[in-house]
mmCIF file of C-alpha atoms and ligand atoms in Angstrom:
data_model
loop_
_atom_site.group_PDB
_atom_site.id
_atom_site.type_symbol
_atom_site.label_atom_id
_atom_site.label_comp_id
_atom_site.label_asym_id
_atom_site.label_seq_id
_atom_site.Cartn_x
_atom_site.Cartn_y
_atom_site.Cartn_z
ATOM 1 C CA UNK P 1 13.314 6.634 14.580
ATOM 2 C CA UNK P 2 15.673 5.347 12.339
ATOM 3 C CA UNK P 3 14.871 6.398 8.676
ATOM 4 C CA UNK P 4 14.629 4.021 6.017
ATOM 5 C CA UNK P 5 13.697 5.786 3.010
ATOM 6 C CA UNK P 6 13.767 9.551 2.535
ATOM 7 C CA UNK P 7 11.298 11.843 1.354
ATOM 8 C CA UNK P 8 13.260 12.797 -1.540
ATOM 9 C CA UNK P 9 13.831 8.684 -2.597
ATOM 10 C CA UNK P 10 10.377 8.033 -2.194
ATOM 11 C CA UNK P 11 9.451 10.893 -4.448
ATOM 12 C CA UNK P 12 11.834 10.085 -6.890
ATOM 13 C CA UNK P 13 10.672 6.459 -7.202
ATOM 14 C CA UNK P 14 7.159 7.495 -7.238
ATOM 15 C CA UNK P 15 7.635 9.365 -10.070
ATOM 16 C CA UNK P 16 9.260 6.374 -11.985
ATOM 17 C CA UNK P 17 6.272 4.387 -10.903
ATOM 18 C CA UNK P 18 3.826 6.986 -12.541
ATOM 19 C CA UNK P 19 6.082 6.755 -15.764
ATOM 20 C CA UNK P 20 6.350 3.074 -15.323
ATOM 21 C CA UNK P 21 2.056 3.220 -15.303
ATOM 22 C CA UNK P 22 1.596 5.963 -18.167
ATOM 23 C CA UNK P 23 3.962 3.689 -20.423
ATOM 24 C CA UNK P 24 2.472 0.762 -19.962
ATOM 25 C CA UNK P 25 -1.217 1.564 -19.490
ATOM 26 C CA UNK P 26 -0.655 4.190 -22.739
ATOM 27 C CA UNK P 27 -4.061 5.640 -24.040
ATOM 28 C CA UNK P 28 -6.075 2.995 -21.843
ATOM 29 C CA UNK P 29 -7.851 4.512 -19.173
ATOM 30 C CA UNK P 30 -6.873 3.222 -15.801
ATOM 31 C CA UNK P 31 -8.482 2.884 -12.870
ATOM 32 C CA UNK P 32 -6.446 3.285 -9.666
ATOM 33 C CA UNK P 33 -8.208 1.339 -6.582
ATOM 34 C CA UNK P 34 -6.325 2.645 -3.579
ATOM 35 C CA UNK P 35 -6.660 0.551 -0.607
ATOM 36 C CA UNK P 36 -7.733 2.776 2.631
ATOM 37 C CA UNK P 37 -6.141 3.504 5.160
ATOM 38 C CA UNK P 38 -2.160 3.199 4.418
ATOM 39 C CA UNK P 39 -2.206 4.032 0.539
ATOM 40 C CA UNK P 40 -3.581 7.625 0.659
ATOM 41 C CA UNK P 41 -0.185 9.313 0.531
ATOM 42 C CA UNK P 42 1.119 7.363 -2.090
ATOM 43 C CA UNK P 43 -2.135 7.652 -3.887
ATOM 44 C CA UNK P 44 -2.041 11.601 -3.865
ATOM 45 C CA UNK P 45 1.444 11.618 -5.322
ATOM 46 C CA UNK P 46 1.189 8.612 -7.794
ATOM 47 C CA UNK P 47 -1.840 9.789 -9.360
ATOM 48 C CA UNK P 48 0.163 13.179 -9.993
ATOM 49 C CA UNK P 49 2.733 11.474 -11.661
ATOM 50 C CA UNK P 50 0.912 9.502 -14.064
ATOM 51 C CA UNK P 51 -0.354 10.734 -17.355
ATOM 52 C CA UNK P 52 -3.186 8.172 -18.970
ATOM 53 C CA UNK P 53 -6.520 9.063 -19.122
ATOM 54 C CA UNK P 54 -7.293 8.028 -15.292
ATOM 55 C CA UNK P 55 -9.904 7.084 -12.321
ATOM 56 C CA UNK P 56 -9.466 7.183 -8.356
ATOM 57 C CA UNK P 57 -11.700 4.610 -6.497
ATOM 58 C CA UNK P 58 -11.116 3.313 -3.205
ATOM 59 C CA UNK P 59 -11.848 0.057 -0.771
ATOM 60 C CA UNK P 60 -11.011 -0.489 2.683
ATOM 61 C CA UNK P 61 -9.242 -3.471 3.833
ATOM 62 C CA UNK P 62 -8.014 -3.949 7.417
ATOM 63 C CA UNK P 63 -6.206 -6.743 9.275
ATOM 64 C CA UNK P 64 -7.000 -5.357 13.037
ATOM 65 C CA UNK P 65 -3.664 -5.085 13.542
ATOM 66 C CA UNK P 66 -4.095 -2.490 16.354
ATOM 67 C CA UNK P 67 -0.988 -2.371 18.819
ATOM 68 C CA UNK P 68 0.212 -5.586 17.518
ATOM 69 C CA UNK P 69 2.771 -5.526 14.512
ATOM 70 C CA UNK P 70 1.718 -8.975 13.454
ATOM 71 C CA UNK P 71 -1.170 -9.439 10.997
ATOM 72 C CA UNK P 72 -5.016 -10.823 12.178
ATOM 73 C CA UNK P 73 -8.087 -11.412 10.528
ATOM 74 C CA UNK P 74 -8.717 -9.730 6.893
ATOM 75 C CA UNK P 75 -12.025 -7.837 6.199
ATOM 76 C CA UNK P 76 -12.573 -5.991 3.411
ATOM 77 C CA UNK P 77 -15.513 -3.471 2.924
ATOM 78 C CA UNK P 78 -16.027 -2.691 -1.072
ATOM 79 C CA UNK P 79 -19.383 -0.638 -0.314
ATOM 80 C CA UNK P 80 -16.930 2.638 -1.764
ATOM 81 C CA UNK P 81 -16.205 1.031 -4.984
ATOM 82 C CA UNK P 82 -17.511 2.143 -8.245
ATOM 83 C CA UNK P 83 -18.326 0.356 -11.466
ATOM 84 C CA UNK P 84 -15.372 -1.750 -12.658
ATOM 85 C CA UNK P 85 -16.969 -3.689 -15.009
ATOM 86 C CA UNK P 86 -14.404 -3.507 -18.282
ATOM 87 C CA UNK P 87 -11.934 -1.417 -16.605
ATOM 88 C CA UNK P 88 -8.043 -1.948 -16.475
ATOM 89 C CA UNK P 89 -7.426 -1.696 -12.524
ATOM 90 C CA UNK P 90 -4.267 -1.184 -10.912
ATOM 91 C CA UNK P 91 -4.934 -2.358 -6.785
ATOM 92 C CA UNK P 92 -2.643 0.223 -4.830
ATOM 93 C CA UNK P 93 -1.739 -0.646 -1.605
ATOM 94 C CA UNK P 94 1.017 0.972 1.143
ATOM 95 C CA UNK P 95 2.824 -2.492 1.626
ATOM 96 C CA UNK P 96 3.380 -6.247 0.310
ATOM 97 C CA UNK P 97 3.884 -8.311 3.430
ATOM 98 C CA UNK P 98 2.416 -11.276 3.671
ATOM 99 C CA UNK P 99 0.577 -10.727 1.142
ATOM 100 C CA UNK P 100 -2.618 -12.090 2.282
ATOM 101 C CA UNK P 101 -4.237 -8.755 1.909
ATOM 102 C CA UNK P 102 -3.647 -8.255 -1.818
ATOM 103 C CA UNK P 103 -4.880 -11.629 -2.606
ATOM 104 C CA UNK P 104 -8.310 -10.854 -0.651
ATOM 105 C CA UNK P 105 -8.491 -7.932 -2.511
ATOM 106 C CA UNK P 106 -7.865 -9.256 -6.129
ATOM 107 C CA UNK P 107 -10.557 -11.757 -5.283
ATOM 108 C CA UNK P 108 -13.013 -8.966 -4.211
ATOM 109 C CA UNK P 109 -12.227 -6.828 -7.209
ATOM 110 C CA UNK P 110 -12.557 -9.995 -9.854
ATOM 111 C CA UNK P 111 -16.444 -9.847 -8.454
ATOM 112 C CA UNK P 112 -16.449 -6.661 -10.185
ATOM 113 C CA UNK P 113 -15.885 -8.182 -13.714
ATOM 114 C CA UNK P 114 -12.851 -5.595 -14.165
ATOM 115 C CA UNK P 115 -11.104 -6.180 -18.017
ATOM 116 C CA UNK P 116 -7.626 -6.711 -16.112
ATOM 117 C CA UNK P 117 -6.404 -6.219 -12.503
ATOM 118 C CA UNK P 118 -2.702 -5.629 -11.759
ATOM 119 C CA UNK P 119 -1.441 -4.570 -8.157
ATOM 120 C CA UNK P 120 1.242 -1.807 -7.248
ATOM 121 C CA UNK P 121 2.816 -1.413 -3.819
ATOM 122 C CA UNK P 122 5.065 1.217 -2.144
ATOM 123 C CA UNK P 123 6.912 -1.528 -0.430
ATOM 124 C CA UNK P 124 7.555 -5.281 -0.646
ATOM 125 C CA UNK P 125 8.717 -7.323 2.323
ATOM 126 C CA UNK P 126 10.090 -10.198 0.012
ATOM 127 C CA UNK P 127 11.083 -12.425 3.013
ATOM 128 C CA UNK P 128 7.685 -12.492 4.759
ATOM 129 C CA UNK P 129 5.623 -13.252 1.356
ATOM 130 C CA UNK P 130 3.375 -16.026 2.496
ATOM 131 C CA UNK P 131 1.275 -16.384 -1.041
ATOM 132 C CA UNK P 132 1.742 -17.425 -4.574
ATOM 133 C CA UNK P 133 1.502 -14.030 -5.810
ATOM 134 C CA UNK P 134 3.861 -11.211 -6.160
ATOM 135 C CA UNK P 135 2.980 -7.259 -6.903
ATOM 136 C CA UNK P 136 3.538 -6.226 -10.420
ATOM 137 C CA UNK P 137 4.672 -2.343 -9.487
ATOM 138 C CA UNK P 138 6.238 -1.880 -6.263
ATOM 139 C CA UNK P 139 8.726 1.049 -4.944
ATOM 140 C CA UNK P 140 10.973 -0.282 -2.812
ATOM 141 C CA UNK P 141 11.991 -3.827 -1.423
ATOM 142 C CA UNK P 142 12.356 -4.136 2.208
ATOM 143 C CA UNK P 143 13.687 -6.393 4.853
ATOM 144 C CA UNK P 144 11.546 -7.954 7.528
ATOM 145 C CA UNK P 145 10.855 -4.829 9.978
ATOM 146 C CA UNK P 146 8.120 -2.907 11.091
ATOM 147 C CA UNK P 147 7.963 0.404 9.202
ATOM 148 C CA UNK P 148 5.953 3.319 9.673
ATOM 149 C CA UNK P 149 5.547 6.652 7.927
ATOM 150 C CA UNK P 150 4.210 7.642 4.428
ATOM 151 C CA UNK P 151 0.742 6.283 4.874
ATOM 152 C CA UNK P 152 1.920 3.378 6.978
ATOM 153 C CA UNK P 153 0.726 3.385 10.585
ATOM 154 C CA UNK P 154 1.556 1.636 14.224
ATOM 155 C CA UNK P 155 -1.939 1.775 16.218
ATOM 156 C CA UNK P 156 -3.086 4.301 13.872
ATOM 157 C CA UNK P 157 -0.387 6.833 14.403
ATOM 158 C CA UNK P 158 2.935 7.877 12.156
ATOM 159 C CA UNK P 159 0.796 8.102 8.725
ATOM 160 C CA UNK P 160 1.765 11.627 8.504
ATOM 161 C CA UNK P 161 5.630 11.320 8.216
ATOM 162 C CA UNK P 162 7.085 12.250 4.997
ATOM 163 C CA UNK P 163 9.273 9.578 5.171
ATOM 164 C CA UNK P 164 9.326 5.858 6.232
ATOM 165 C CA UNK P 165 10.855 5.188 9.197
ATOM 166 C CA UNK P 166 11.448 1.616 11.534
ATOM 167 C CA UNK P 167 10.090 0.975 14.425
ATOM 168 C CA UNK P 168 12.509 -0.347 16.626
ATOM 169 C CA UNK P 169 11.646 -2.186 20.192
ATOM 170 C CA UNK P 170 12.186 1.358 21.814
ATOM 171 C CA UNK P 171 10.229 3.274 19.358
ATOM 172 C CA UNK P 172 7.052 0.926 20.005
ATOM 173 C CA UNK P 173 7.171 0.778 23.831
ATOM 174 C CA UNK P 174 7.265 4.259 23.493
ATOM 175 C CA UNK P 175 4.288 4.633 21.383
ATOM 176 C CA UNK P 176 2.134 2.895 23.404
ATOM 177 C CA UNK P 177 3.033 4.581 26.479
ATOM 178 C CA UNK P 178 1.431 7.990 24.665
ATOM 179 C CA UNK P 179 -1.831 8.953 25.611
ATOM 180 C CA UNK P 180 -4.027 8.369 22.803
ATOM 181 C CA UNK P 181 -6.191 11.327 21.847
ATOM 182 C CA UNK P 182 -9.661 11.526 20.503
HETATM 183 P P1 LIG U 1 0.105 -8.485 4.500
HETATM 184 O O1 LIG U 1 -1.401 -8.923 4.485
HETATM 185 O O2 LIG U 1 0.496 -9.107 5.102
HETATM 186 O O3 LIG U 1 0.253 -7.922 3.437
HETATM 187 O O4 LIG U 1 -0.176 -6.955 5.173
HETATM 188 C C1 LIG U 1 -0.804 -6.111 4.412
HETATM 189 C C2 LIG U 1 -0.989 -5.228 5.762
HETATM 190 O O5 LIG U 1 -0.845 -4.817 6.733
HETATM 191 C C3 LIG U 1 -0.942 -3.902 4.915
HETATM 192 O O6 LIG U 1 -1.900 -3.275 4.219
HETATM 193 C C4 LIG U 1 -0.426 -2.769 6.035
HETATM 194 O O7 LIG U 1 -1.782 -2.207 6.793
HETATM 195 C C5 LIG U 1 -0.017 -3.589 7.115
HETATM 196 N N1 LIG U 1 1.316 -3.605 7.329
HETATM 197 C C6 LIG U 1 2.207 -5.168 7.079
HETATM 198 N N2 LIG U 1 3.737 -4.596 7.574
HETATM 199 C C7 LIG U 1 3.500 -3.575 7.955
HETATM 200 C C8 LIG U 1 4.336 -2.612 8.252
HETATM 201 O O8 LIG U 1 5.857 -3.082 8.393
HETATM 202 N N3 LIG U 1 3.937 -1.580 8.875
HETATM 203 C C9 LIG U 1 2.749 -0.706 8.984
HETATM 204 N N4 LIG U 1 1.663 -1.628 8.739
HETATM 205 C C10 LIG U 1 1.877 -3.087 7.935
HETATM 206 MG MG1 LIG U 2 -2.956 -1.214 4.951
#
């Protein structure tokens, strides 16, 4: 698989994002709302690079991608979300692709009446944006290619890779031919 972003590039950029958040929310208690499942690796690294009073919360979003590389219908499960009333919230996702997921998440989060809502993502596929919203914080702008690793999956695999790699047609074929476990 072709490596797009190496482990060390990601690590440096995530630390810089942590410093940026710490500066901007300096002294204000922040809630980082990680979006399951893709944000888990980023969430673990980013919170350790952030030095403001911090709460971690989780929300789940799924667009039924499975073995497809195009988005499907969005569902959001907010049953894990704690009381956010009056809190400053940063929604943290792995990637901003069409942006439809982030728009749905904003709507869901606003229902909890937080003091403010912003968004942060590791990757931003700038050429694919379909919505009138841009991420407030992002790690890298990337071209329109299907990527995996560092939390991002294809068919629920590859999230554990420490780098971000591009799934070429050959890689996709290979991944689908592999027997599934579990
Ligand atoms: P959006 O709603 O189109 O912005 O897509 C959001 C979701 O699609 C992300 O949270 C990811 O789960 C998934 N996604 C989009 N692009 C990729 C990709 O290149 N690799 C893996 N997942 C992706
Ligand atoms: Mg996701």
